[in-house]
mmCIF file of C-alpha atoms and ligand atoms in Angstrom:
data_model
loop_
_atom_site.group_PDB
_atom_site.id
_atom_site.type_symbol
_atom_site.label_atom_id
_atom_site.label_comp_id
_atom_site.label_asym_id
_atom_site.label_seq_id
_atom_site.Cartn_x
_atom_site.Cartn_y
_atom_site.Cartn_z
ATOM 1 C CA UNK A 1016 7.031 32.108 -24.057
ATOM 2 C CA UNK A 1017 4.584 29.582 -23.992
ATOM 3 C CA UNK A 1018 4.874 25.989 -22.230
ATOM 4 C CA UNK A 1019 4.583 22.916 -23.807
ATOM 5 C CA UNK A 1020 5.980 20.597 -20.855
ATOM 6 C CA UNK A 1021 5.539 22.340 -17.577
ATOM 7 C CA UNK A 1022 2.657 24.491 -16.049
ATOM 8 C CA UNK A 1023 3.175 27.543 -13.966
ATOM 9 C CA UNK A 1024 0.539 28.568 -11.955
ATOM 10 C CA UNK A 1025 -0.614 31.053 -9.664
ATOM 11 C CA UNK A 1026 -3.296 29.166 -7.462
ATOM 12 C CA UNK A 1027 -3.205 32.127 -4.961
ATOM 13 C CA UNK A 1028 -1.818 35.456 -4.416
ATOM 14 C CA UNK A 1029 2.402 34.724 -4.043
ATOM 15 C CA UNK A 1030 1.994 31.288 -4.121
ATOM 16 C CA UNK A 1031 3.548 30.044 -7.834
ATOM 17 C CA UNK A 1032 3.090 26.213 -8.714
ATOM 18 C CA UNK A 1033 4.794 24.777 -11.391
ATOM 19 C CA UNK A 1034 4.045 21.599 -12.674
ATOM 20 C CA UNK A 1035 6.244 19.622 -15.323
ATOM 21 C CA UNK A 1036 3.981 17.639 -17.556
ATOM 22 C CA UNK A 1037 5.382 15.534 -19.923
ATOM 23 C CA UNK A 1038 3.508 12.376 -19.163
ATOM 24 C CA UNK A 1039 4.506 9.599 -22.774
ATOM 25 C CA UNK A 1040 8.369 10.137 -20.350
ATOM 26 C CA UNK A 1041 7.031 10.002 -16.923
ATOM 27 C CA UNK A 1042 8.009 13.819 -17.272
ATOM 28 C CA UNK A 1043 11.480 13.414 -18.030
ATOM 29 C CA UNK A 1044 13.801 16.291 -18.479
ATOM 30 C CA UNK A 1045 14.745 16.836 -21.949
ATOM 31 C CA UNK A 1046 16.572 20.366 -23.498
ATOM 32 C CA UNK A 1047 13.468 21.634 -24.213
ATOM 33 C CA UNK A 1048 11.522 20.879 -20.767
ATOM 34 C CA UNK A 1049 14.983 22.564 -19.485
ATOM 35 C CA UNK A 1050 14.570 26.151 -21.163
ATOM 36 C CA UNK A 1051 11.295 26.109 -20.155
ATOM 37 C CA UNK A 1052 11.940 25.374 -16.920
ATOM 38 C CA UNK A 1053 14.651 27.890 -16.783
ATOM 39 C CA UNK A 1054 12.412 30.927 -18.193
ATOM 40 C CA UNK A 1055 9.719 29.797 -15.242
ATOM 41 C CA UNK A 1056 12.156 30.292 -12.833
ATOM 42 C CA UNK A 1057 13.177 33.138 -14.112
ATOM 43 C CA UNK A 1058 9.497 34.525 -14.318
ATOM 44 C CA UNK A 1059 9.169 34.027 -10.422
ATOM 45 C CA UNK A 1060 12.650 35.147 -9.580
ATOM 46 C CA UNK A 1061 11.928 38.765 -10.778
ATOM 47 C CA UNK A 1062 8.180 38.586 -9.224
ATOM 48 C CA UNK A 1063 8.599 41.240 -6.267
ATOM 49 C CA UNK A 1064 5.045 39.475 -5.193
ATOM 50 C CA UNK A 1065 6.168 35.897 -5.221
ATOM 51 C CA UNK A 1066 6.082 34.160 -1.333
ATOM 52 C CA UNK A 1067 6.762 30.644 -2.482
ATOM 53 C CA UNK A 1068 7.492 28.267 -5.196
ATOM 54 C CA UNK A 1069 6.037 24.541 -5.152
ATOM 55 C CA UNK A 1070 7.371 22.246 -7.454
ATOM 56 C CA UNK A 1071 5.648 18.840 -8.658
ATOM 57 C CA UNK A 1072 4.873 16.400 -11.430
ATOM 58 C CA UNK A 1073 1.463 15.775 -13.187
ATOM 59 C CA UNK A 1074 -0.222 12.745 -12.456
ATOM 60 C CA UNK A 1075 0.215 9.692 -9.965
ATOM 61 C CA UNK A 1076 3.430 7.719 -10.841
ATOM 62 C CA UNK A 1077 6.496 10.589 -11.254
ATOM 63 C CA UNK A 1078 7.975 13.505 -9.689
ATOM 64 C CA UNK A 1079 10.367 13.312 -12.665
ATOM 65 C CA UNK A 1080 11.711 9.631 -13.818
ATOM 66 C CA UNK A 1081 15.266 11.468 -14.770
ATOM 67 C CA UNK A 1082 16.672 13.511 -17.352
ATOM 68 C CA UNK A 1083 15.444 12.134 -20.954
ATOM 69 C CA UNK A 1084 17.247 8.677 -22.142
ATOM 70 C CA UNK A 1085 16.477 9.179 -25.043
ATOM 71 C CA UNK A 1086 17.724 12.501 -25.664
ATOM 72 C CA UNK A 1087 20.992 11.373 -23.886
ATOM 73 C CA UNK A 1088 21.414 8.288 -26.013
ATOM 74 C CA UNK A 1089 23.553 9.013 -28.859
ATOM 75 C CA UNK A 1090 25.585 12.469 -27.303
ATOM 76 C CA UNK A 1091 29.281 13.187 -28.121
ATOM 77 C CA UNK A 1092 30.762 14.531 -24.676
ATOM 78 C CA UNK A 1093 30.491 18.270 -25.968
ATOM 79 C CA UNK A 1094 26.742 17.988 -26.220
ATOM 80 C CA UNK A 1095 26.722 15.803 -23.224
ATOM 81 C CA UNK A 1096 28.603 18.562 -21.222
ATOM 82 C CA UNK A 1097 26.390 20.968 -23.130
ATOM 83 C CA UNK A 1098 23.051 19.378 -21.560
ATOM 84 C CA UNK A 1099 24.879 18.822 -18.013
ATOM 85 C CA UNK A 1100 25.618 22.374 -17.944
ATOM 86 C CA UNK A 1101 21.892 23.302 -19.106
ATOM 87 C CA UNK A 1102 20.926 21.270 -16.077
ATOM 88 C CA UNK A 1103 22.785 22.334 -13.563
ATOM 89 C CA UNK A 1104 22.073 26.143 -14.208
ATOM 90 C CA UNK A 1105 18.395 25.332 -13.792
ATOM 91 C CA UNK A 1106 19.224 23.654 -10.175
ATOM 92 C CA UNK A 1107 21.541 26.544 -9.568
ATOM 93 C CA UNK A 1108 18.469 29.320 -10.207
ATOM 94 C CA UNK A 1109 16.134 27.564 -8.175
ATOM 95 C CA UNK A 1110 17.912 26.990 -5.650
ATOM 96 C CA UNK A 1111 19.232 30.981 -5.862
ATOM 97 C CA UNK A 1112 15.206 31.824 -5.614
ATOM 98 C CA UNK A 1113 14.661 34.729 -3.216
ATOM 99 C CA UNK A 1114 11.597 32.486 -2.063
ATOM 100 C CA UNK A 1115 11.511 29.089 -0.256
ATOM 101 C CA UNK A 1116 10.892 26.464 -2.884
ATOM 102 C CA UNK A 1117 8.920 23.143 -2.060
ATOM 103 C CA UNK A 1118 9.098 19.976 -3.528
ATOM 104 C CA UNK A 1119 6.334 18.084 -3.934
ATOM 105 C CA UNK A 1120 7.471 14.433 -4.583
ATOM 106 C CA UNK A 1121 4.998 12.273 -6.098
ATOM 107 C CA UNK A 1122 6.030 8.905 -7.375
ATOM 108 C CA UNK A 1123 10.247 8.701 -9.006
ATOM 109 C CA UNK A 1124 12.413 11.475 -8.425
ATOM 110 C CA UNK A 1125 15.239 9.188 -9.955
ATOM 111 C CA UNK A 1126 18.587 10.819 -11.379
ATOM 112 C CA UNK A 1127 17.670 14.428 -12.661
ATOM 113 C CA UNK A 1128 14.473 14.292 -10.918
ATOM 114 C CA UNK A 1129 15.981 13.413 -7.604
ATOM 115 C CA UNK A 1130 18.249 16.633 -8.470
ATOM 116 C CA UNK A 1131 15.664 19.098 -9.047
ATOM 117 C CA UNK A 1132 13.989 17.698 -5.568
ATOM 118 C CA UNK A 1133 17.491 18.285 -3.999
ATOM 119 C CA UNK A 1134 17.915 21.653 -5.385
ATOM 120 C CA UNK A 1135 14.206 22.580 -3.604
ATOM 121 C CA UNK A 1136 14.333 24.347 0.015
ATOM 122 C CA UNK A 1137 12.536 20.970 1.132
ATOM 123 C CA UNK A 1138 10.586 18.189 0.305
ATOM 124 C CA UNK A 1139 7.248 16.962 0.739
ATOM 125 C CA UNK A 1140 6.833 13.289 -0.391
ATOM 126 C CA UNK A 1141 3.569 11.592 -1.034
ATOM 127 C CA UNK A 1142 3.714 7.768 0.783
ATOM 128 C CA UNK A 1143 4.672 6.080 -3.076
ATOM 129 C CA UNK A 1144 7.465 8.545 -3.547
ATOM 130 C CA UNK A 1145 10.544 7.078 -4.452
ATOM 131 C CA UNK A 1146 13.961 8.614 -4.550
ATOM 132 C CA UNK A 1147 17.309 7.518 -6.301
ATOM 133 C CA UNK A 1148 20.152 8.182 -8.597
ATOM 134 C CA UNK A 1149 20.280 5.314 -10.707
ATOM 135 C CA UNK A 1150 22.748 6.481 -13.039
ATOM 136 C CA UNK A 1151 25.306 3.909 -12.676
ATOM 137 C CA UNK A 1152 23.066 1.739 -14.447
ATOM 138 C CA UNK A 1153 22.755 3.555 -17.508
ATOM 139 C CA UNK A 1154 26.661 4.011 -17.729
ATOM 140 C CA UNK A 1155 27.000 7.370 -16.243
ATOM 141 C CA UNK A 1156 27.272 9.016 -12.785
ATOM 142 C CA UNK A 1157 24.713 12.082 -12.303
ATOM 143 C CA UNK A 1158 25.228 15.196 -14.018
ATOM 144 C CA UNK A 1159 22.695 17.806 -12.320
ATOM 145 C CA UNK A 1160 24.501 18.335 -9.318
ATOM 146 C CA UNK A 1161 23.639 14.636 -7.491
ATOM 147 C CA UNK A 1162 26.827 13.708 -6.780
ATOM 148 C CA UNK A 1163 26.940 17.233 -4.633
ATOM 149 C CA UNK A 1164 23.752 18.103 -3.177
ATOM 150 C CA UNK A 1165 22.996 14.289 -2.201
ATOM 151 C CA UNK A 1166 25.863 13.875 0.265
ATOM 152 C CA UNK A 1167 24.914 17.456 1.760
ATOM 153 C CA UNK A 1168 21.737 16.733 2.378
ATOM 154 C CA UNK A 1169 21.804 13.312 3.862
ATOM 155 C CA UNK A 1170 25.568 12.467 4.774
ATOM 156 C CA UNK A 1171 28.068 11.239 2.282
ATOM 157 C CA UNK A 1172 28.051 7.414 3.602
ATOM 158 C CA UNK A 1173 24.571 6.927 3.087
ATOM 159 C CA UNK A 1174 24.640 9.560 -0.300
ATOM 160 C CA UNK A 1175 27.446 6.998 -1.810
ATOM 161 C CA UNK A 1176 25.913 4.072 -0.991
ATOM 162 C CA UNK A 1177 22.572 5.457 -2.963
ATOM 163 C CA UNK A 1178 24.928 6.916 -5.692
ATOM 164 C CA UNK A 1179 26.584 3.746 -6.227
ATOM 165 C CA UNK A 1180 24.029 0.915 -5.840
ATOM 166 C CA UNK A 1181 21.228 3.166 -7.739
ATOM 167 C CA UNK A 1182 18.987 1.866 -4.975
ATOM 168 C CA UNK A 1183 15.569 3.602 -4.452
ATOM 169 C CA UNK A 1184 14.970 4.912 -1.548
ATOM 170 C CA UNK A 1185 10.963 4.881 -0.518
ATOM 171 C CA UNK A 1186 9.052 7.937 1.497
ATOM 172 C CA UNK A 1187 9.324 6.211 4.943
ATOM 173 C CA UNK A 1188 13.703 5.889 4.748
ATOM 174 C CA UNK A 1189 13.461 9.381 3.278
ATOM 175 C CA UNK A 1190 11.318 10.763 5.828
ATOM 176 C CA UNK A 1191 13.530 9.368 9.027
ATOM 177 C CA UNK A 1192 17.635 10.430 6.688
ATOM 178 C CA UNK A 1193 16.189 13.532 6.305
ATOM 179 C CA UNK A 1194 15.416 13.834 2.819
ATOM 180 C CA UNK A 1195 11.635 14.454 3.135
ATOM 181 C CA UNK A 1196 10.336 16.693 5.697
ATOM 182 C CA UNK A 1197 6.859 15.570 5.688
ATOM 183 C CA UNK A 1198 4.634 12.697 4.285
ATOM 184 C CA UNK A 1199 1.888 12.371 3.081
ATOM 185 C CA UNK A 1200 -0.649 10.424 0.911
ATOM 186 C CA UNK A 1201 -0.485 10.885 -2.353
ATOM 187 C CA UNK A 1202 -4.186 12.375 -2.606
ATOM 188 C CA UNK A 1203 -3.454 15.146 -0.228
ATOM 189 C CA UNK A 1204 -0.013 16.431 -1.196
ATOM 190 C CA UNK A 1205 -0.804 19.276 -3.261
ATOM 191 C CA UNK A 1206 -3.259 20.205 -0.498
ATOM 192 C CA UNK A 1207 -0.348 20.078 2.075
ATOM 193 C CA UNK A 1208 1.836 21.814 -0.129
ATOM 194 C CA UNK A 1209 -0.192 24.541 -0.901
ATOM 195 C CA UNK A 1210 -1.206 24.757 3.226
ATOM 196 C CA UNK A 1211 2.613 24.947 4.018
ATOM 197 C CA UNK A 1212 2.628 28.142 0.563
ATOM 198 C CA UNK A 1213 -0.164 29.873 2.227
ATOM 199 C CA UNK A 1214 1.401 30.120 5.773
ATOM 200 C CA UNK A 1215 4.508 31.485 4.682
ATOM 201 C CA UNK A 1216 2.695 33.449 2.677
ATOM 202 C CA UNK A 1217 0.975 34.902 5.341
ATOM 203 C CA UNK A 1218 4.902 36.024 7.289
ATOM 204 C CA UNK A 1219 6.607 39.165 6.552
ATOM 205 C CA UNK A 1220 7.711 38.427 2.844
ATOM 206 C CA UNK A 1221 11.068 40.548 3.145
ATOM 207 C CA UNK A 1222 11.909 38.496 6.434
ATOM 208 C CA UNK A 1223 11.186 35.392 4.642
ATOM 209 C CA UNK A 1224 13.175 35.761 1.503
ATOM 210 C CA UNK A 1225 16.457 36.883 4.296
ATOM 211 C CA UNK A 1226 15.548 33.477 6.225
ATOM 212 C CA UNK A 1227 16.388 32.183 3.013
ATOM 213 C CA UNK A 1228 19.200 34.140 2.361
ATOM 214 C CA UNK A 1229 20.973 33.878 5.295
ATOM 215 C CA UNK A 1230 20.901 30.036 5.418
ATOM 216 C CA UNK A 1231 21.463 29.471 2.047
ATOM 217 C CA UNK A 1232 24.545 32.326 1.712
ATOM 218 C CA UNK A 1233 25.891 30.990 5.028
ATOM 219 C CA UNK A 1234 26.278 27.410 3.924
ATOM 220 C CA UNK A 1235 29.527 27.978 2.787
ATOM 221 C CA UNK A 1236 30.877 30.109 5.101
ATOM 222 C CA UNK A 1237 32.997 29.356 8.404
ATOM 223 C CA UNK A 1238 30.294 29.645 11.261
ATOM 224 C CA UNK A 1239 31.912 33.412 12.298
ATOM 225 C CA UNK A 1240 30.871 34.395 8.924
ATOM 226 C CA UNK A 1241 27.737 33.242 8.727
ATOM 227 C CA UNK A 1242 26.147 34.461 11.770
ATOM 228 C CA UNK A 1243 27.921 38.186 10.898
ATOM 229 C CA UNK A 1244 25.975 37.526 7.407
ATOM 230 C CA UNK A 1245 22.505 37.339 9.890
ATOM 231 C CA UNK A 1246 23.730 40.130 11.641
ATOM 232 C CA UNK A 1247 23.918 42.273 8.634
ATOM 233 C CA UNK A 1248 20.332 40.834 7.259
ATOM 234 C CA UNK A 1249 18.914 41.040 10.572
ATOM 235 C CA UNK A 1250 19.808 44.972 10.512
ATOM 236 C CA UNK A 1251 18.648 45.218 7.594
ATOM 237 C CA UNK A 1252 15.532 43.737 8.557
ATOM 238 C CA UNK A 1253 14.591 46.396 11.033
ATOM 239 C CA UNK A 1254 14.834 49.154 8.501
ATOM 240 C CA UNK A 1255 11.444 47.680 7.230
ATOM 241 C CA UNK A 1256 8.091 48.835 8.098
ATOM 242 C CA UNK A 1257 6.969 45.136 7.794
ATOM 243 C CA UNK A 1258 9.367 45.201 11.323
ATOM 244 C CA UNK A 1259 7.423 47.675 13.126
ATOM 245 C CA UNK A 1260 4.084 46.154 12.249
ATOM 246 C CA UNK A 1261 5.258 42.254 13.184
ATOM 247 C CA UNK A 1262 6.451 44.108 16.338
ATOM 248 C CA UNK A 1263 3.474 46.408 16.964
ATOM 249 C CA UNK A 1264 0.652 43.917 16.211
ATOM 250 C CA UNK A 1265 2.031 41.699 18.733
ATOM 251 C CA UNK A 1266 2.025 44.362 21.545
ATOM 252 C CA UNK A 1267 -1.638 45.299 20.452
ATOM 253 C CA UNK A 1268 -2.830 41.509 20.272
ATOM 254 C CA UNK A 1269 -3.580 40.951 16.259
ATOM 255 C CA UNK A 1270 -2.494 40.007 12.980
ATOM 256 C CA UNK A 1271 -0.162 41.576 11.427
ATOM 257 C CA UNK A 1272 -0.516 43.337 7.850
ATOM 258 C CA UNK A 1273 2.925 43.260 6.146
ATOM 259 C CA UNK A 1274 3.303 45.144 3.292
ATOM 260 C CA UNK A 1275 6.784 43.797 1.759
ATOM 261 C CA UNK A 1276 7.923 47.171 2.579
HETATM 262 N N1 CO8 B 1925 13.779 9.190 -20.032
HETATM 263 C C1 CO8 B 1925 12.996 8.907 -21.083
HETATM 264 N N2 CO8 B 1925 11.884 8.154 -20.996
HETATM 265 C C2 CO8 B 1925 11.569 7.650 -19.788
HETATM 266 C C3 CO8 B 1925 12.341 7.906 -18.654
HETATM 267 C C4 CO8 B 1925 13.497 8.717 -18.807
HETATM 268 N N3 CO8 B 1925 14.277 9.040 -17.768
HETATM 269 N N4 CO8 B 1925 11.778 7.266 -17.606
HETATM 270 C C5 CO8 B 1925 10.696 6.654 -18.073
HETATM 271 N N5 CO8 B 1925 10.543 6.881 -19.386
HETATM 272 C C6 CO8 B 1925 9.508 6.372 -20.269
HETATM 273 C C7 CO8 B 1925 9.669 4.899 -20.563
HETATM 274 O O1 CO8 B 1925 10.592 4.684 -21.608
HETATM 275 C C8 CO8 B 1925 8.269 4.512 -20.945
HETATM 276 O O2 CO8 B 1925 8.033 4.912 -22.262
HETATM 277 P P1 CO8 B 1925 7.159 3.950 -23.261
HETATM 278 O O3 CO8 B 1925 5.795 3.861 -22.610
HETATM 279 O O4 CO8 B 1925 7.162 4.695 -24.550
HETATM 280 O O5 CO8 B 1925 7.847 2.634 -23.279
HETATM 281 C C9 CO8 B 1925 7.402 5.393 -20.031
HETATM 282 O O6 CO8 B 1925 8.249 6.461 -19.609
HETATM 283 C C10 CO8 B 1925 6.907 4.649 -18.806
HETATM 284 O O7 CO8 B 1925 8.025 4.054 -18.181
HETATM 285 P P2 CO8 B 1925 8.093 2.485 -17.817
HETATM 286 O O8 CO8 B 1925 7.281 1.671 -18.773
HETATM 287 O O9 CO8 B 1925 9.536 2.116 -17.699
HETATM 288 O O10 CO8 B 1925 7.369 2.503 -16.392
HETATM 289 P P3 CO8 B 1925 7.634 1.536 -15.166
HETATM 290 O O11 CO8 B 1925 6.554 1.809 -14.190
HETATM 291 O O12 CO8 B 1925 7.825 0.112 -15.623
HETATM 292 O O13 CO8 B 1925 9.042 2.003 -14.558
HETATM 293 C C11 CO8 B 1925 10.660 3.637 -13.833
HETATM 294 C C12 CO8 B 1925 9.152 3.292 -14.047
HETATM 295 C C13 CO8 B 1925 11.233 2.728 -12.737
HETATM 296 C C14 CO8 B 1925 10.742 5.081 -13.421
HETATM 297 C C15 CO8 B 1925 11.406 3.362 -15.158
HETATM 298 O O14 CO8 B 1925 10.736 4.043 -16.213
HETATM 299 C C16 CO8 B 1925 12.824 3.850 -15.145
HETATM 300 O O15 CO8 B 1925 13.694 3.158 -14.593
HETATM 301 N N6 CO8 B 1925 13.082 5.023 -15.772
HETATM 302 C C17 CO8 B 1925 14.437 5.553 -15.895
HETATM 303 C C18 CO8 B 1925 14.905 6.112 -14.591
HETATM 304 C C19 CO8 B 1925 16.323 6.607 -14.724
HETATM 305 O O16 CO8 B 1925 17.232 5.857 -15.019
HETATM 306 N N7 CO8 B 1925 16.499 7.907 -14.509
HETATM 307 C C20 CO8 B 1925 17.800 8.545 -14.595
HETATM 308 C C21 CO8 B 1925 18.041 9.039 -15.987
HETATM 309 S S1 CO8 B 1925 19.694 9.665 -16.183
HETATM 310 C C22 CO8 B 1925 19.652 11.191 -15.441
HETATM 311 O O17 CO8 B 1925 18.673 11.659 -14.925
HETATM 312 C C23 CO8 B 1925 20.953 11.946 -15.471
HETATM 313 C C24 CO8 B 1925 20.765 13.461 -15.258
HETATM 314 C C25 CO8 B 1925 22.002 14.216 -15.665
HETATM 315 C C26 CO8 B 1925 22.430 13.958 -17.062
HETATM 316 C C27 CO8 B 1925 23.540 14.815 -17.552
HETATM 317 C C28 CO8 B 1925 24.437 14.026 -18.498
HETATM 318 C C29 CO8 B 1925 24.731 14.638 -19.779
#
């Protein structure tokens, strides 16, 4: 399949980058921009050599400005329900990555944009980033998962607040609630991004993608659960040779060279 709205690219070994491009819409998410993004993700899912995922928008004003109005305009509720559910299994595979998977937040990540930057591992927002669901405007509450992931991420006072105002909230407020984990300016994001890609990609891979797994699985479990869950992968961990060599490179003072094995 080849891309019309989105770019995925392998700048270095592991390290995927996928870029959605569709600039005349401030890269809006229509059906189309959807499937591709779903076969992407699905490209780097079954990638036994994949480390890392970053995620961002070309040029210097969006992220993504939202799901597409236009598209949205004139749908019955079966096609609306249609596209929500498009949507929300493209948040559900990337978040269900093996890999960590970075957002890199460059300008609006309003409504469906916000939701893909939600459904990331974390977020990395450039100093004119600005987040919101401004649904309620348009006449509808989100439909990719907002209404769920926001409160989760940054406490369902402030998440309804932001959910029913539509208020943007700028880099700085993200960066102290939680939202962003790091920012930057705009002109060095990618940069960062791809620093933060290579040093992961440097770590034992397997250990990285059961890092993953373990928080993300344990979520929803009761606390007893979840640490038996990093028991298990922890275990399993140790049957690796990428184990012995952490281990034995550290007793004999150098790197390590993990195999993924
Ligand atoms: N969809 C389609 N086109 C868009 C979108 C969008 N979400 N956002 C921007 N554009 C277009 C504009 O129409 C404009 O096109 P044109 O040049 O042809 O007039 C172009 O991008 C540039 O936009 P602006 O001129 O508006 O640029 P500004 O700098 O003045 O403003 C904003 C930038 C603030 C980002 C403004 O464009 C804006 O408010 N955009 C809409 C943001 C929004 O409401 N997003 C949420 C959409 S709803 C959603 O995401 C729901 C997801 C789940 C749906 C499931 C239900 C079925």
């Amino acid at each position: 399949m080849s891309y019309e709205n989105i770019t995925l690219e392998q700048p270095e070994a592991g390290v995927f980058l996928l870029t959605l491009r569709r600039p005349r819409a401030l890269n809006a998410l229509d059906s189309a921009t959807l499937d591709e993004l779903a076969h992407a993700i699905a490209r780097v899912a079954a990638d036994e050599q994949a480390r890392v995922m970053l995620i961002t928008g070309a040029g210097e004003r969006a992220f993504v400005a939202g799901a597409d109005i236009g598209e949205m305009q004139n749908f019955s509720p079966r096609e609306a329900r249609a596209f929500s559910e498009k949507g929300m299994r493209v948040m559900r595979a990337l978040e269900a990555l093996p890999v960590p998977v970075i957002a890199l937040v460059n300008g609006y990540a309003l409504g469906g944009g916000c939701e893909i930057a939600l459904a990331c591992d974390w977020i990395l927002a450039a100093e004119n980033a600005a987040f919101g669901q401004p649904e309620v405007s348009l006449g509808i509450p989100p439909g990719f998962g907002g209404t769920q992931r926001l409160p989760r991420r940054v406490g369902r006072a402030l998440a309804l607040e932001l959910l029913t105002t539509g208020r943007q909230m700028k880099a700085d407020e993200a960066l102290r609630v939680g939202l962003a984990n790091h920012v930057y300016p705009a002109s060095e994001l990618v940069q960062r991004g791809r620093e933060m890609a290579r040093a992961i990609a440097s770590k034992g891979p397997l250990a990285v993608r059961l890092a993953k797994e373990a928080a993300r699985r344990g979520e929803n479990l009761d606390l007893g659960n979840a640490c038996a869950l990093e028991t298990s992968l922890f275990a399993l961990a140790c049957a690796t040779s990428d184990q012995k060599e952490g281990m034995r490179a550290f007793l004999e003072k150098r790197t390590p060279q993990f195999q993924g094995k």
